[in-house]
Coordinates of C-alpha atoms in Angstrom, one line a residue:
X1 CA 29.5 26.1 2.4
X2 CA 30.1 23.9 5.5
X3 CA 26.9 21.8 6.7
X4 CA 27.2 20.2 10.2
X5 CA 25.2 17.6 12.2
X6 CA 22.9 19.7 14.6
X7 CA 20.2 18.2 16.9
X8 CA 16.7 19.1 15.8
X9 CA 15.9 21.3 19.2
X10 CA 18.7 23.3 18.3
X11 CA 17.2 24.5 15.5
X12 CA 14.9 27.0 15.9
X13 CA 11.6 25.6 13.4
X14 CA 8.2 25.6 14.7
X15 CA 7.7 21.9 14.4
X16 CA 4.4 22.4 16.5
X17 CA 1.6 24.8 17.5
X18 CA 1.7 24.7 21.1
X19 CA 3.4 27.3 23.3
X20 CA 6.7 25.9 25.1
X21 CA 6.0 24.9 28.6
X22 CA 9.1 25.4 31.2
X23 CA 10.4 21.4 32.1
X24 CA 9.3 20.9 36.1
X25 CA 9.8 17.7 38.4
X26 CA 5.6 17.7 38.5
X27 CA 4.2 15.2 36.5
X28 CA 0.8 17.5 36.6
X29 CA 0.5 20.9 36.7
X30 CA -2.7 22.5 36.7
X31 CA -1.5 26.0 36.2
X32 CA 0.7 25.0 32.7
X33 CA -2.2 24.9 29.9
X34 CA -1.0 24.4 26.8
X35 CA -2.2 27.7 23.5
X36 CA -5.0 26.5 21.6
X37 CA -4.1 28.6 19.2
X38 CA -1.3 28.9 16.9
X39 CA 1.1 32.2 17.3
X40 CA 1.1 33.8 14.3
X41 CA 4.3 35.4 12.9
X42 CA 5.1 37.1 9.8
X43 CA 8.6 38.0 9.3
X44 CA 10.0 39.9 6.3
X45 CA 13.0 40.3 5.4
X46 CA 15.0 43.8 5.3
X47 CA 16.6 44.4 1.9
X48 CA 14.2 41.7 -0.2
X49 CA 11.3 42.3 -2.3
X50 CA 7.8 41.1 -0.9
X51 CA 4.0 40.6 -2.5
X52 CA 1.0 42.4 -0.9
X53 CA -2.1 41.5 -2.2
X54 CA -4.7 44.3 -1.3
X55 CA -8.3 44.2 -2.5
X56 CA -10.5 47.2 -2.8
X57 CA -14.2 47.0 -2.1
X58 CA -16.3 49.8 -4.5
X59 CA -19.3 50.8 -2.5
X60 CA -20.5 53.3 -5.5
X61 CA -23.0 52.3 -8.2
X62 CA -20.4 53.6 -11.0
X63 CA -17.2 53.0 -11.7
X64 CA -14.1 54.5 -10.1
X65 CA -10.4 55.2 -11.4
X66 CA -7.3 54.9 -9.0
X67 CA -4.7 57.0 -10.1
X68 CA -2.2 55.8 -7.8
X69 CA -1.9 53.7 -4.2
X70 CA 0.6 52.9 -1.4
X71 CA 0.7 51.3 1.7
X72 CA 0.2 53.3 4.9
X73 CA 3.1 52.1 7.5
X74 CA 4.2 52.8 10.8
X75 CA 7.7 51.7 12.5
X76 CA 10.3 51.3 10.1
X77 CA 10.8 52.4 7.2
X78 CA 9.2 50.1 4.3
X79 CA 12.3 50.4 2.0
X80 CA 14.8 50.6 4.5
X81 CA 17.3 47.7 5.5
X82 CA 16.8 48.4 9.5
X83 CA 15.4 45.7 12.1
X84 CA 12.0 46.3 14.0
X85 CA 8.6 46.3 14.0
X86 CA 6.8 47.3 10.1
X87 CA 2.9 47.7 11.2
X88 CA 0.7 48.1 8.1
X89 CA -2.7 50.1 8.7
X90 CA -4.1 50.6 5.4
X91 CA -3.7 51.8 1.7
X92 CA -3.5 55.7 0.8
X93 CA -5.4 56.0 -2.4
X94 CA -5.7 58.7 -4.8
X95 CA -8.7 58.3 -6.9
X96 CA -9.1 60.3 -9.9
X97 CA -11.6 64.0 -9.7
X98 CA -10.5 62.9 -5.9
X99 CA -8.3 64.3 -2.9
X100 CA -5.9 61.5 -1.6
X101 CA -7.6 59.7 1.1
X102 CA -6.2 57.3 3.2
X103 CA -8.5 53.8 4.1
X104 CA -8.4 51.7 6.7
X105 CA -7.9 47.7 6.4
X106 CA -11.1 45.9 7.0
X107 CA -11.2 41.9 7.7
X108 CA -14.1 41.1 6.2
X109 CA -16.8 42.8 3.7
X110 CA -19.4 45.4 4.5
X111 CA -22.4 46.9 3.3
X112 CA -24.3 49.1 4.2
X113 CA -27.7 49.1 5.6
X114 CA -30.6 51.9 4.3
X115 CA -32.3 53.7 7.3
X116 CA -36.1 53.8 7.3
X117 CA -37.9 56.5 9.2
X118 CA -41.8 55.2 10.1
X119 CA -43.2 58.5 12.1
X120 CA -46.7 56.5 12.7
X121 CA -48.6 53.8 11.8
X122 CA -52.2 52.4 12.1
X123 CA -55.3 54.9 12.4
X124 CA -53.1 56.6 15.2
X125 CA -50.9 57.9 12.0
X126 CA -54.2 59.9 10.1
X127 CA -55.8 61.4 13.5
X128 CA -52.5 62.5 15.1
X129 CA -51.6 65.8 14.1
X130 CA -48.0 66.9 13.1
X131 CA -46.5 68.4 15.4
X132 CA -47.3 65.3 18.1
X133 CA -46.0 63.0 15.8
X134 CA -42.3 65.2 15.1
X135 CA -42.3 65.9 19.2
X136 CA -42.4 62.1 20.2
X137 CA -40.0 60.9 17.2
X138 CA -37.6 63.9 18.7
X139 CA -38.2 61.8 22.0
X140 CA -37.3 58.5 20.8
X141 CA -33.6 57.3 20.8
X142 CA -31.8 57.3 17.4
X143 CA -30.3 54.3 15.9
X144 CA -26.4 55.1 15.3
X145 CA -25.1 52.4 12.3
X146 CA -22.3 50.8 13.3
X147 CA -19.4 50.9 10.3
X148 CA -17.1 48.2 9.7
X149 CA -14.3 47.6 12.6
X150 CA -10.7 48.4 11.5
X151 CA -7.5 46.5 11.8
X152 CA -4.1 46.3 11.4
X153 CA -1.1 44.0 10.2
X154 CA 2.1 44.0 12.3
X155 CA 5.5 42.7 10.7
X156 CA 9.0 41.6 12.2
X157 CA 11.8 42.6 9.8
X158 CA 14.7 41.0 10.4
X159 CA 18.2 41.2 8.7
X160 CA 19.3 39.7 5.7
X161 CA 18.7 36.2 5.1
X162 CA 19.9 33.8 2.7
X163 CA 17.9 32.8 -0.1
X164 CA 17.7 28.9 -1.2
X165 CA 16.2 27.1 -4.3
X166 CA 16.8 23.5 -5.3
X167 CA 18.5 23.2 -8.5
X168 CA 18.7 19.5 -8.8
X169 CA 18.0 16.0 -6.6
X170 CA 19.0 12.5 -6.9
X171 CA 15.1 11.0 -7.7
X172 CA 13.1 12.0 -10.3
X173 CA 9.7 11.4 -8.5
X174 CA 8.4 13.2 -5.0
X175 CA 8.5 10.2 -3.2
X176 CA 10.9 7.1 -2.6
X177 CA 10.0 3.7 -1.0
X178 CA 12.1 2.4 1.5
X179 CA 12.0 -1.5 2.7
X180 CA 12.4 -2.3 5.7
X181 CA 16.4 -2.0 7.7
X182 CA 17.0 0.0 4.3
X183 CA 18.7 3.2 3.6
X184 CA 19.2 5.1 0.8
X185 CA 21.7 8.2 0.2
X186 CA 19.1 11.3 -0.9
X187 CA 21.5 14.0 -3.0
X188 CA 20.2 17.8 -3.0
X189 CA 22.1 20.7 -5.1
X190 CA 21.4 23.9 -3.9
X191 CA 21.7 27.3 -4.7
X192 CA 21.7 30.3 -2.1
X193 CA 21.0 33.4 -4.4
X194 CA 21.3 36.0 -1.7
X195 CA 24.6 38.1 -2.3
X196 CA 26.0 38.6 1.2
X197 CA 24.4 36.1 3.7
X198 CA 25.5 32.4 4.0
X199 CA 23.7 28.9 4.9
X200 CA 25.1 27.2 8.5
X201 CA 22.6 24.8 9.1
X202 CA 20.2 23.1 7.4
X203 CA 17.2 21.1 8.5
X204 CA 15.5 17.7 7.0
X205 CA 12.3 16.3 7.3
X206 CA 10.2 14.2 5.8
X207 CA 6.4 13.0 5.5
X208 CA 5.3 9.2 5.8
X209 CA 1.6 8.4 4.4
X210 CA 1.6 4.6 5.6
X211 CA 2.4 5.1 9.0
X212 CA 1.6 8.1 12.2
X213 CA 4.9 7.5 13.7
X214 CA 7.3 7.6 11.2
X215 CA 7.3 11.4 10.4
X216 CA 8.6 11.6 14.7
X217 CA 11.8 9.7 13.2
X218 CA 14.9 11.3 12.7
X219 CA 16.5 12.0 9.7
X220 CA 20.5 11.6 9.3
X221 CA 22.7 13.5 8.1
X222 CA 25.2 11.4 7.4
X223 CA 24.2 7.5 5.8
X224 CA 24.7 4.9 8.2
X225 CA 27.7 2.4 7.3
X226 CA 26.9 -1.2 5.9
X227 CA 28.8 -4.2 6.9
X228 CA 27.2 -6.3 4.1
X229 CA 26.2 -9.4 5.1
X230 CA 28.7 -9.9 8.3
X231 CA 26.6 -10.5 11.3
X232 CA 30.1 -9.4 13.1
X233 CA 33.5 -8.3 12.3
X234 CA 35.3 -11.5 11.2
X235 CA 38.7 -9.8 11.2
X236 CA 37.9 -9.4 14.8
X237 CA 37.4 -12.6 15.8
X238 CA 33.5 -12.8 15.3
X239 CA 31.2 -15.2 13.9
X240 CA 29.1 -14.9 10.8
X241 CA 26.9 -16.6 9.0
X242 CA 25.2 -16.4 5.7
X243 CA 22.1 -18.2 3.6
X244 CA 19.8 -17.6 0.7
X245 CA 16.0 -16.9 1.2
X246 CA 13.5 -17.6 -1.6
X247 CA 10.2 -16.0 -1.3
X248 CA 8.2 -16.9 1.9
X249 CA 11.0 -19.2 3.2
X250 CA 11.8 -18.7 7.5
X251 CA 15.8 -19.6 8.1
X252 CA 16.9 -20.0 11.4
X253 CA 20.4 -19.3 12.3
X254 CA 22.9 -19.8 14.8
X255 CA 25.7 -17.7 15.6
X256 CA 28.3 -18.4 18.8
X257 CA 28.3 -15.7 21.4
X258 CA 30.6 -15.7 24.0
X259 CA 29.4 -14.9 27.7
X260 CA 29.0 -10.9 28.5
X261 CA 29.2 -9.4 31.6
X262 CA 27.9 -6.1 32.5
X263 CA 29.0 -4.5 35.6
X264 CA 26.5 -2.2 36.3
X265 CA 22.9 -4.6 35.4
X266 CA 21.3 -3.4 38.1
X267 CA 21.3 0.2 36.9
X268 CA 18.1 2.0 36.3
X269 CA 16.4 1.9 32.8
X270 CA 16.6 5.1 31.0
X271 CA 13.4 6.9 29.8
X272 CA 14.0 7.3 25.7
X273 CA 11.2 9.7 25.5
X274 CA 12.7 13.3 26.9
X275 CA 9.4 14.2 27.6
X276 CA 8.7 11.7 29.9
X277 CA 11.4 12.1 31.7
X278 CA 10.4 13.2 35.8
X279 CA 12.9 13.8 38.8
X280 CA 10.9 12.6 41.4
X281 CA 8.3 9.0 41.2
X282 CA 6.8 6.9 43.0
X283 CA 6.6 3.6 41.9
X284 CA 2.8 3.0 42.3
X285 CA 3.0 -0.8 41.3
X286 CA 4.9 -1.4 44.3
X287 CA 7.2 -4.2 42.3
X288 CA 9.3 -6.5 44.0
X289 CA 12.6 -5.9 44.1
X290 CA 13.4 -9.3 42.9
X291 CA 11.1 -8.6 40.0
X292 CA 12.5 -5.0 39.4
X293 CA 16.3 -6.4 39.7
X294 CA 15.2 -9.4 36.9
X295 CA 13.4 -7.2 34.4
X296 CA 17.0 -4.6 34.7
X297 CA 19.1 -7.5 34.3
X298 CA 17.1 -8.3 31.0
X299 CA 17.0 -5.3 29.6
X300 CA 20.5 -4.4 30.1
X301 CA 22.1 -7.6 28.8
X302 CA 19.8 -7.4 25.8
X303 CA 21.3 -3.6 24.8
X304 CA 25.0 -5.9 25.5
X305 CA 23.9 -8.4 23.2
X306 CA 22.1 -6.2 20.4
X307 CA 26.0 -4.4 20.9
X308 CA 27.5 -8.1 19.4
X309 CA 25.0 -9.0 17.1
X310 CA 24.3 -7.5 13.5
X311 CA 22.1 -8.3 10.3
X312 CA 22.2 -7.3 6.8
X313 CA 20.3 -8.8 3.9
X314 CA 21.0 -7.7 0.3
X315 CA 18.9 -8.4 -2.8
X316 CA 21.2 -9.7 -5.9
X317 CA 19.0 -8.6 -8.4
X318 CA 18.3 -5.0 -7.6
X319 CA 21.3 -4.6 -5.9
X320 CA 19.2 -3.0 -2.8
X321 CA 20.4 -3.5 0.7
X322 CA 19.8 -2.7 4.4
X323 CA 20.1 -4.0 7.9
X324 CA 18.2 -6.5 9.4
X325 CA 16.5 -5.0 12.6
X326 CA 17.1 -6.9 15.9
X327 CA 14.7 -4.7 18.5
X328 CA 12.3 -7.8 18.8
X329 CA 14.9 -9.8 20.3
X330 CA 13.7 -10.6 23.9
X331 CA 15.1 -12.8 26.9
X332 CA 14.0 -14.8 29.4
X333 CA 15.9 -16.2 32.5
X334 CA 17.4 -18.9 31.3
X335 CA 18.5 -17.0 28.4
X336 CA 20.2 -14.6 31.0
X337 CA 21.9 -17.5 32.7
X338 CA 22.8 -18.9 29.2
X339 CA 24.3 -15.7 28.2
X340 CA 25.6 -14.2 31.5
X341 CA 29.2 -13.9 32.8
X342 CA 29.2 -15.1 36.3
X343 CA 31.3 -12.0 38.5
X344 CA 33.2 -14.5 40.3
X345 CA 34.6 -17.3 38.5
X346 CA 35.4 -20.6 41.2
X347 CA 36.7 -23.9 38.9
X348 CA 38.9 -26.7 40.8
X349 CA 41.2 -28.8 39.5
X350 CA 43.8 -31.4 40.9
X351 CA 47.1 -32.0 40.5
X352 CA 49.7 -34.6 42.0
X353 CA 51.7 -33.8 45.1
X354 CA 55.2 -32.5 44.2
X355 CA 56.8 -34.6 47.1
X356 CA 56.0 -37.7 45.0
X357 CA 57.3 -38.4 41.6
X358 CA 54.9 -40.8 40.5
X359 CA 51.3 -39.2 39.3
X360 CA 48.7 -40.8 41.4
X361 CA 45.9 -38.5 39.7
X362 CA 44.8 -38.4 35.6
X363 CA 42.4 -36.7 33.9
X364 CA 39.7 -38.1 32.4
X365 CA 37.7 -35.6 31.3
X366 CA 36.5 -31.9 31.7
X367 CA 36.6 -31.5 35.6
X368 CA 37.1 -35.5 35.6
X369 CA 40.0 -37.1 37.4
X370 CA 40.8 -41.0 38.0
X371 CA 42.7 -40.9 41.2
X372 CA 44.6 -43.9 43.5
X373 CA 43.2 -44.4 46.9
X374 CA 45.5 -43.6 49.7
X375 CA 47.5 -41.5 47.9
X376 CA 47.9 -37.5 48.8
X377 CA 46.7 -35.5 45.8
X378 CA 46.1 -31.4 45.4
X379 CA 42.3 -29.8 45.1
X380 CA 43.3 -26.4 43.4
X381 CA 40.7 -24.0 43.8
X382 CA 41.0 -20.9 41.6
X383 CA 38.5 -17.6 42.3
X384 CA 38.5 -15.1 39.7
X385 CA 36.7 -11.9 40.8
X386 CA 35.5 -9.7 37.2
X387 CA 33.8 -7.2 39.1
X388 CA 34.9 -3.9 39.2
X389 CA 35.0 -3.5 43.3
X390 CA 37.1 -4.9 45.6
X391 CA 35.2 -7.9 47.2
X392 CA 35.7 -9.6 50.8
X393 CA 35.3 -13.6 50.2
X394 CA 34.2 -16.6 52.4
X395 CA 35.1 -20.0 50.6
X396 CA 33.2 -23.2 51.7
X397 CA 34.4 -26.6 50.0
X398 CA 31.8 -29.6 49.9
X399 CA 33.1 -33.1 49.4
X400 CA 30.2 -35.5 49.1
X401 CA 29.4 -39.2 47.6
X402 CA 28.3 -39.1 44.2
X403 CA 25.1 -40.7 42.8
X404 CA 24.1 -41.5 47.1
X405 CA 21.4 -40.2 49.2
X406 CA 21.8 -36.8 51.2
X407 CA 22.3 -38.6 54.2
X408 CA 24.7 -40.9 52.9
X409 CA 26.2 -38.4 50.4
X410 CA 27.2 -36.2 53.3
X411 CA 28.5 -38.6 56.0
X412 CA 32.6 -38.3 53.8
X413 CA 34.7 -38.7 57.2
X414 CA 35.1 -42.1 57.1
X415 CA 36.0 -42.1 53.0
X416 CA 37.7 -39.0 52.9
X417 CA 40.2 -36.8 54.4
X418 CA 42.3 -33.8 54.0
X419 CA 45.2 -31.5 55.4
X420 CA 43.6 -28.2 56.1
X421 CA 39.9 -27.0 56.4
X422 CA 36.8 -26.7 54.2
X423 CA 35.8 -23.3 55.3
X424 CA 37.9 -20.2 55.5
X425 CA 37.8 -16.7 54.8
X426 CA 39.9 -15.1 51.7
X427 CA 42.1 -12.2 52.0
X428 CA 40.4 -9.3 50.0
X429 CA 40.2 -9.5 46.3
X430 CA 40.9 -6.8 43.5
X431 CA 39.6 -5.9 40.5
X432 CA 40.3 -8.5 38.0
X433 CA 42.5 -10.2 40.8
X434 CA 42.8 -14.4 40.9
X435 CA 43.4 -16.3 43.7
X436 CA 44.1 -20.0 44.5
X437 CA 44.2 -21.9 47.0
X438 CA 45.9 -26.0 47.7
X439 CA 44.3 -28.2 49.9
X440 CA 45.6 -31.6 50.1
X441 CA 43.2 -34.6 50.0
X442 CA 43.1 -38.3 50.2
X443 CA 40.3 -40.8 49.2
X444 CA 40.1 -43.8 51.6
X445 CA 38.1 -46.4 49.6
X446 CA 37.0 -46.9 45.8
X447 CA 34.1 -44.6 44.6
X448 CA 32.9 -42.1 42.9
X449 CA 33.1 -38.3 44.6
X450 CA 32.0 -34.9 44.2
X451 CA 33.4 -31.9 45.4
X452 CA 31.3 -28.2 44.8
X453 CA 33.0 -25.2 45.8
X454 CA 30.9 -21.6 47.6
X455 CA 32.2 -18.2 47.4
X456 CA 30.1 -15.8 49.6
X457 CA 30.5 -12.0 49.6
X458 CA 30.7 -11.0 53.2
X459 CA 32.2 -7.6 53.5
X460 CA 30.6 -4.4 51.4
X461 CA 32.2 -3.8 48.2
X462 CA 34.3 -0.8 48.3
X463 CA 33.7 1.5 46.2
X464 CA 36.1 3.9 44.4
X465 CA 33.8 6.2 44.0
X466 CA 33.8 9.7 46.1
X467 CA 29.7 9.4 45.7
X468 CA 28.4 9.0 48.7
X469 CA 24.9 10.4 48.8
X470 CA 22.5 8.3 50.5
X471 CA 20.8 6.1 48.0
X472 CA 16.9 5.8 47.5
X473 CA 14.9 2.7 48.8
X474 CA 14.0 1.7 45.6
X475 CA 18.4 0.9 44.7
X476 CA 19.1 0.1 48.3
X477 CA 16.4 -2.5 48.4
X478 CA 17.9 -4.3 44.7
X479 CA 21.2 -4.3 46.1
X480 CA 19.9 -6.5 49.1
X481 CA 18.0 -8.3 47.0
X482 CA 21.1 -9.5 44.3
X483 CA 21.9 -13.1 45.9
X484 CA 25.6 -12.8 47.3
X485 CA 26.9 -16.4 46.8
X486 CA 28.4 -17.9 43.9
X487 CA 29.1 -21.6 43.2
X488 CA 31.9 -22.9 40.9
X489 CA 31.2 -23.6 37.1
X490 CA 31.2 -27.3 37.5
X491 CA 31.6 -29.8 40.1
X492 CA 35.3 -31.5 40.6
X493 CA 34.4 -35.3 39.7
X494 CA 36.7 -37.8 41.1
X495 CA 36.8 -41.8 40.5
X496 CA 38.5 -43.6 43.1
X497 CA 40.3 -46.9 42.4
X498 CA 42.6 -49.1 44.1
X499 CA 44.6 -49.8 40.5
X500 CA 44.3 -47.6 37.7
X501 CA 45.0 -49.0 34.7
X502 CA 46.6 -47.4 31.7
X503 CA 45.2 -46.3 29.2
X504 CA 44.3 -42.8 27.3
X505 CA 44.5 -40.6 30.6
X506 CA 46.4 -37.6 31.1
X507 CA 49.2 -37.4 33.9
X508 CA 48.3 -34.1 35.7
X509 CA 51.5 -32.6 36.7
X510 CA 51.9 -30.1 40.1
X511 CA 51.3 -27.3 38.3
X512 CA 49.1 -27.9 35.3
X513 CA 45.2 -28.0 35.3

């Protein structure tokens, strides 16, 4: 016998009383009512014994003898191995000094009820004479007694069916405690005693007393895997991290996650709950598309990260294991900015001029350079785009004083120049495509500079898709709504000097960041 994973829906069990109502795009309908009452099926099964319990009612004062009984049928035949419709209307009985009779099913229990006849009553009754009294008695309507109502029990045989009894489990008691994150492997032999038809499916359930909602969980077929106490796959280049917990004791941990980026964080969150699920609503709430754009952001980098993180615990004395549930994880925005993957990545870097041999510019630092004032040195700016579209780009470089006053900060022309211009468009980016750009510069007097780089998304992504429905409100107003600029990771910080002494610097050479 082969058993295979099937969805519970596409088993046919009666896992509830009410009648199936037809899926529609209303949320209410006033003409879908759900049954009350509970259909009720009995099904036997053509070719296998069954049990009819039939109790006889003796109206008599003295007792009676059957000498023999059968059911009364109609459809079928009762000891036949053909499909339909078996309707049971009664027993034929054959009771001894008898003629066979055949009775009627009756629900419930009768008796009957003696009939009085009053002709008069009250000095009337002595002065009337006779025949008065039989003429207005012959006038009067006679009371008919009602008899018991009868009924009738209707059958579906179907085919032959297979036959299943448990021989042995893995547990010895009718019930198993689970801890929390844990699973346990639940082993059942059985035995199908029917002679020609075989099992193809099989169905599990289960009953919870400590909690409502657990019995609505699934059950699987297979045991879920356990990476012992890995929070991630080491061999892949994850992190992991691992501590012993006495009783009551809180450990915090800290794992390092690299940045994610999910293309499509704008997407709409799915309904879990089928049932829920409607074609067509209205957002009564009238959120924000700012609002509705954060809270999709949130929820779809959380489902990225609960992807990368996993927790096991494991108890060395019982041997007992299971996973550690992460579903309370939640994020606020500047855990999204923490965690997100900016779609374009801008950094700039310098280098030295190849057309001079000495190195007038050193690194001191991450995005830190000492450079030599009034000589020609290279801004690199690099623009990575990680989306998935092709994007149209408008760069805007900002040179500015560092640790100065707007006002001051801005006014650069008399301590700064360069070979080219701060603004310009890009040529259209690819997919995963980097670009970089030179622009030669020269710093006047000593100082300390800064220089932030811009990338604005001017042109409409193109899409690859062949989609092009006309999208709702709702998505076309969080597309306007997702800011289209994008600043570099870190400012270019550049120390001026007249000398520069050695020391521990690094040479920058034309071509190396």
């Amino acid at each position: 016998m082969m058993v295979y994973s099937r969805k519970r829906e596409d088993i046919a069990v009666p896992l509830t009383t009410d009648a199936k109502i037809d899926k529609t795009p209303f949320i209410y309908n006033p003409y879908l009512k759900k049954s009350d009452v509970a259909k009720d099926t009995k099904v036997l099964v053509a070719g296998e014994d069954a049990q009819f319990r039939i109790t006889l009612q003796n109206l008599f004062d003295f007792e009676i003898e059957i000498e023999r009984l059968k059911l009364d049928t109609k459809g079928v035949e009762f000891e036949s191995v053909e499909h339909g419709t078996l309707e049971v209307n009664g027993c034929i009985v054959k009771v001894t000094g008898c003629r066979e009779r055949r009775f009627p099913i009756f629900r419930d229990a009768w008796y009957g009820e003696r009939e009085f006849k009053i002709q008069a009553f009250g000095l009337d009754a002595s002065l009337a004479p006779l025949g008065q009294l039989a003429d207005k008695l012959a006038s009067e309507p006679k009371n008919v007694m009602i008899g018991p109502k009868p009924s009738y029990l209707s059958f579906d045989v179907v085919g032959a069916l297979p036959h299943l009894i448990l021989k042995k489990t893995s547990f010895s008691q009718t019930a198993v405690m689970l801890l929390e994150g844990e699973s346990r492997v639940l082993t059942f032999d059985l035995y199908n005693m029917s002679p020609t038809s075989s099992v193809d499916a099989l169905f599990f359930s289960y009953e919870d007393s400590t909690s409502a909602e657990a019995p609505t969980a699934e059950v699987s077929s297979f045991p879920p895997s356990s990476g012992g106490q890995d929070d991630l796959d080491s061999s892949k280049g994850g992190h992991y991290v691992t501590d012993l917990l006495q009783p009551g004791q809180t450990s915090r941990f800290m794992l390092l996650l690299p940045r994610v980026l999910v293309q499509n964080a704008h997407a709409p969150i799915p309904v879990l709950d089928p049932a829920n699920r409607r074609q067509f609503i209205v957002d009564s709430n009238k959120t924000p598309p700012d609002v509705e754009r954060m809270n999709r952001e949130l929820f779809w980098y959380r489902e990225e990260i609960l992807r990368l993180v996993r927790g096991a615990w494991r108890d060395s004395e019982t041997g007992r294991s299971g996973i550690i549930e992460l579903r309370n994880l939640r994020l606020n925005s500047r855990m999204l900015d923490a965690v997100r993957q900016r779609v374009l990545g801008i950094t700039l870097s310098l280098s030295n001029s190849a057309a001079t041999a000495e190195s007038h510019a050193f690194q001191v630092g991450p995005s830190k350079y000492e450079v030599k004032t009034g000589e020609f040195i290279i801004l690199r700016t690099r623009v990575l785009n990680r989306a998935k579209q092709r994007m149209q780009l408008y760069l805007r470089l900002q040179p500015s004083l560092r640790h100065q006053a707007t006002n001051v900060a801005l006014d650069i022309s008399k301590h700064f120049l360069w070979n080219g211009v701060l603004q310009q468009p890009l040529p259209a980016l690819e997919a995963m495509e980097t670009r970089e750009l030179e622009l030669p510069i020269c710093l006047l007097h000593q100082g300390e500079y800064e220089i932030t780089a811009s990338v604005e998304d001017v042109g409409a992504r193109q899409s690859t898709g062949k989609d092009n429905r006309q999208k709702k409100d709702t998505e076309q107003a969080l597309e306007d709504s997702v800011m289209g600029i994008w600043y570099a990771d870190e400012p270019c910080v550049i120390i001026a000097r007249d000398e520069i002494q050695g020391g521990a610097r690094h040479a920058i050479t034309p071509f190396e960041e």
